[in-house]
Structure formats: structure tokens, C-alpha cells
Amino acid sequence: IKNSSANIVAIEAALLIESGMHKMCDKVISVISDRETRIARILARDHLSRKQAIKRIESQQSDEFYIRHADFVIINNKGIKELEDQVLNCKENICVSSY
């Protein structure tokens, strides 16, 4: 958060960009995944039908929207190790650019 004395403050907010709150942040990280991965995760997590999962995805902004508003983009299509690697890379880049 701009003008904060903390080294890093992370805000997880699904509607951060849509609400305009991203303007209060020094850096924005968008996490995206491909359509089939998202569908599979929704099916497993929320126990919706495939049709309902697709409808949910189609009601959201496009990946391009989130990429356009992001300083960093994490592609979350694989496992936790790959995700952790990308998060650490973002953290390192943010820390370097903050000094």
C-alpha cells in the first residue's frame, strides 16, 4: 500500500482492479490460469456443473484485462512448486524495485 512503512503488504482481492483499489497499491500481481484448468478447479471446489462453471468464467473479466492492469503476472496452470517459484520471483523483483 502506498506510503506504508511495511516492507511488503499483500492484499488478496478478487475485485481489486474492478473496484479501483489497485490505484492504492504500488504493485499489482495478477494470477491467471488457462480456461480448462479454471473449469476443473471450479468443478472440484464448488461442485458445480460444467455449464455453471463456464457461465461463472464467462461472467468474469478476461485474462487480458488482468494482464493489462498488472505489474507482474503469475500463470497458475501447474502444481504448487511452480506457483511458489513464481511467487518468490515476484517477491524478489518487488523488493529489488522498491530500493
PDB file of C-alpha atoms in Angstrom, residues 9-98:
ATOM      1  CA  VAL A   9       1.763  -5.817   2.414  1.00  0.00           C
ATOM      2  CA  ALA A  10      -0.205  -8.322   0.343  1.00  0.00           C
ATOM      3  CA  ILE A  11      -3.897  -7.928  -0.366  1.00  0.00           C
ATOM      4  CA  GLU A  12      -5.814 -10.843  -1.885  1.00  0.00           C
ATOM      5  CA  ALA A  13      -8.823  -9.306  -3.534  1.00  0.00           C
ATOM      6  CA  ALA A  14     -10.771 -10.849  -6.377  1.00  0.00           C
ATOM      7  CA  LEU A  15     -12.195  -7.472  -7.405  1.00  0.00           C
ATOM      8  CA  LEU A  16      -9.164  -5.291  -6.632  1.00  0.00           C
ATOM      9  CA  ILE A  17      -8.880  -3.907 -10.164  1.00  0.00           C
ATOM     10  CA  GLU A  18     -12.616  -3.696 -10.875  1.00  0.00           C
ATOM     11  CA  SER A  19     -13.152  -1.689  -7.693  1.00  0.00           C
ATOM     12  CA  GLY A  20     -10.319   0.724  -8.497  1.00  0.00           C
ATOM     13  CA  MET A  21      -8.489  -0.218  -5.300  1.00  0.00           C
ATOM     14  CA  HIS A  22      -5.419  -1.234  -7.328  1.00  0.00           C
ATOM     15  CA  LYS A  23      -4.665   2.500  -7.566  1.00  0.00           C
ATOM     16  CA  MET A  24      -3.766   2.395  -3.857  1.00  0.00           C
ATOM     17  CA  CYS A  25      -1.131  -0.269  -4.482  1.00  0.00           C
ATOM     18  CA  ASP A  26       2.487   0.148  -5.540  1.00  0.00           C
ATOM     19  CA  LYS A  27       2.463  -3.134  -7.461  1.00  0.00           C
ATOM     20  CA  VAL A  28      -0.280  -5.440  -8.695  1.00  0.00           C
ATOM     21  CA  ILE A  29       0.138  -9.161  -9.315  1.00  0.00           C
ATOM     22  CA  SER A  30      -2.494 -10.907 -11.404  1.00  0.00           C
ATOM     23  CA  VAL A  31      -2.793 -14.666 -11.123  1.00  0.00           C
ATOM     24  CA  ILE A  32      -4.305 -16.350 -14.156  1.00  0.00           C
ATOM     25  CA  SER A  33      -4.741 -19.874 -15.453  1.00  0.00           C
ATOM     26  CA  ASP A  34      -5.993 -21.404 -18.654  1.00  0.00           C
ATOM     27  CA  ARG A  35      -9.705 -21.988 -19.134  1.00  0.00           C
ATOM     28  CA  GLU A  36      -9.699 -25.782 -18.700  1.00  0.00           C
ATOM     29  CA  THR A  37      -7.640 -25.544 -15.505  1.00  0.00           C
ATOM     30  CA  ARG A  38     -10.073 -22.985 -14.119  1.00  0.00           C
ATOM     31  CA  ILE A  39     -13.048 -25.142 -15.039  1.00  0.00           C
ATOM     32  CA  ALA A  40     -11.519 -28.198 -13.371  1.00  0.00           C
ATOM     33  CA  ARG A  41     -10.770 -26.246 -10.201  1.00  0.00           C
ATOM     34  CA  ILE A  42     -14.283 -24.808 -10.018  1.00  0.00           C
ATOM     35  CA  LEU A  43     -15.791 -28.263 -10.535  1.00  0.00           C
ATOM     36  CA  ALA A  44     -13.646 -29.754  -7.765  1.00  0.00           C
ATOM     37  CA  ARG A  45     -14.028 -26.885  -5.319  1.00  0.00           C
ATOM     38  CA  ASP A  46     -17.608 -25.745  -5.791  1.00  0.00           C
ATOM     39  CA  HIS A  47     -19.264 -28.913  -7.092  1.00  0.00           C
ATOM     40  CA  LEU A  48     -20.960 -27.062  -9.940  1.00  0.00           C
ATOM     41  CA  SER A  49     -21.877 -28.478 -13.314  1.00  0.00           C
ATOM     42  CA  ARG A  50     -19.508 -27.804 -16.195  1.00  0.00           C
ATOM     43  CA  LYS A  51     -22.119 -25.481 -17.695  1.00  0.00           C
ATOM     44  CA  GLN A  52     -22.332 -23.492 -14.431  1.00  0.00           C
ATOM     45  CA  ALA A  53     -18.536 -23.297 -14.201  1.00  0.00           C
ATOM     46  CA  ILE A  54     -18.283 -21.975 -17.750  1.00  0.00           C
ATOM     47  CA  LYS A  55     -21.012 -19.422 -17.048  1.00  0.00           C
ATOM     48  CA  ARG A  56     -19.074 -18.222 -13.996  1.00  0.00           C
ATOM     49  CA  ILE A  57     -15.872 -17.835 -16.020  1.00  0.00           C
ATOM     50  CA  GLU A  58     -17.667 -16.022 -18.816  1.00  0.00           C
ATOM     51  CA  SER A  59     -19.095 -13.515 -16.321  1.00  0.00           C
ATOM     52  CA  GLN A  60     -15.577 -12.513 -15.283  1.00  0.00           C
ATOM     53  CA  GLN A  61     -13.141 -10.131 -16.930  1.00  0.00           C
ATOM     54  CA  SER A  62     -10.757 -11.618 -19.484  1.00  0.00           C
ATOM     55  CA  ASP A  63      -7.186 -12.623 -18.671  1.00  0.00           C
ATOM     56  CA  GLU A  64      -6.068  -9.756 -20.924  1.00  0.00           C
ATOM     57  CA  PHE A  65      -7.869  -7.304 -18.643  1.00  0.00           C
ATOM     58  CA  TYR A  66      -5.935  -8.543 -15.605  1.00  0.00           C
ATOM     59  CA  ILE A  67      -2.655  -8.691 -17.507  1.00  0.00           C
ATOM     60  CA  ARG A  68      -3.133  -5.115 -18.724  1.00  0.00           C
ATOM     61  CA  HIS A  69      -3.518  -3.856 -15.142  1.00  0.00           C
ATOM     62  CA  ALA A  70      -0.739  -5.931 -13.599  1.00  0.00           C
ATOM     63  CA  ASP A  71       2.890  -5.201 -12.882  1.00  0.00           C
ATOM     64  CA  PHE A  72       3.519  -8.943 -12.593  1.00  0.00           C
ATOM     65  CA  VAL A  73       1.597 -11.941 -13.897  1.00  0.00           C
ATOM     66  CA  ILE A  74       1.657 -15.417 -12.374  1.00  0.00           C
ATOM     67  CA  ILE A  75       0.487 -18.293 -14.558  1.00  0.00           C
ATOM     68  CA  ASN A  76      -1.088 -20.857 -12.224  1.00  0.00           C
ATOM     69  CA  ASN A  77      -1.609 -23.875 -14.502  1.00  0.00           C
ATOM     70  CA  LYS A  78       0.677 -26.385 -12.821  1.00  0.00           C
ATOM     71  CA  GLY A  79       1.473 -27.542  -9.315  1.00  0.00           C
ATOM     72  CA  ILE A  80       2.303 -25.803  -6.067  1.00  0.00           C
ATOM     73  CA  LYS A  81       6.084 -25.888  -6.691  1.00  0.00           C
ATOM     74  CA  GLU A  82       5.769 -23.914  -9.921  1.00  0.00           C
ATOM     75  CA  LEU A  83       3.400 -21.487  -8.208  1.00  0.00           C
ATOM     76  CA  GLU A  84       5.794 -20.987  -5.291  1.00  0.00           C
ATOM     77  CA  ASP A  85       8.677 -20.351  -7.706  1.00  0.00           C
ATOM     78  CA  GLN A  86       6.715 -17.637  -9.498  1.00  0.00           C
ATOM     79  CA  VAL A  87       5.617 -16.025  -6.228  1.00  0.00           C
ATOM     80  CA  LEU A  88       9.207 -15.933  -4.963  1.00  0.00           C
ATOM     81  CA  ASN A  89      10.357 -14.441  -8.261  1.00  0.00           C
ATOM     82  CA  CYS A  90       7.716 -11.698  -7.963  1.00  0.00           C
ATOM     83  CA  LYS A  91       8.717 -11.033  -4.366  1.00  0.00           C
ATOM     84  CA  GLU A  92      12.377 -10.703  -5.320  1.00  0.00           C
ATOM     85  CA  ASN A  93      11.548  -8.343  -8.177  1.00  0.00           C
ATOM     86  CA  ILE A  94       9.285  -6.236  -5.984  1.00  0.00           C
ATOM     87  CA  CYS A  95      11.901  -5.989  -3.239  1.00  0.00           C
ATOM     88  CA  VAL A  96      14.619  -5.028  -5.736  1.00  0.00           C
ATOM     89  CA  SER A  97      12.455  -2.385  -7.410  1.00  0.00           C
ATOM     90  CA  SER A  98      11.457  -0.907  -4.040  1.00  0.00           C
TER      91      SER A  98
END
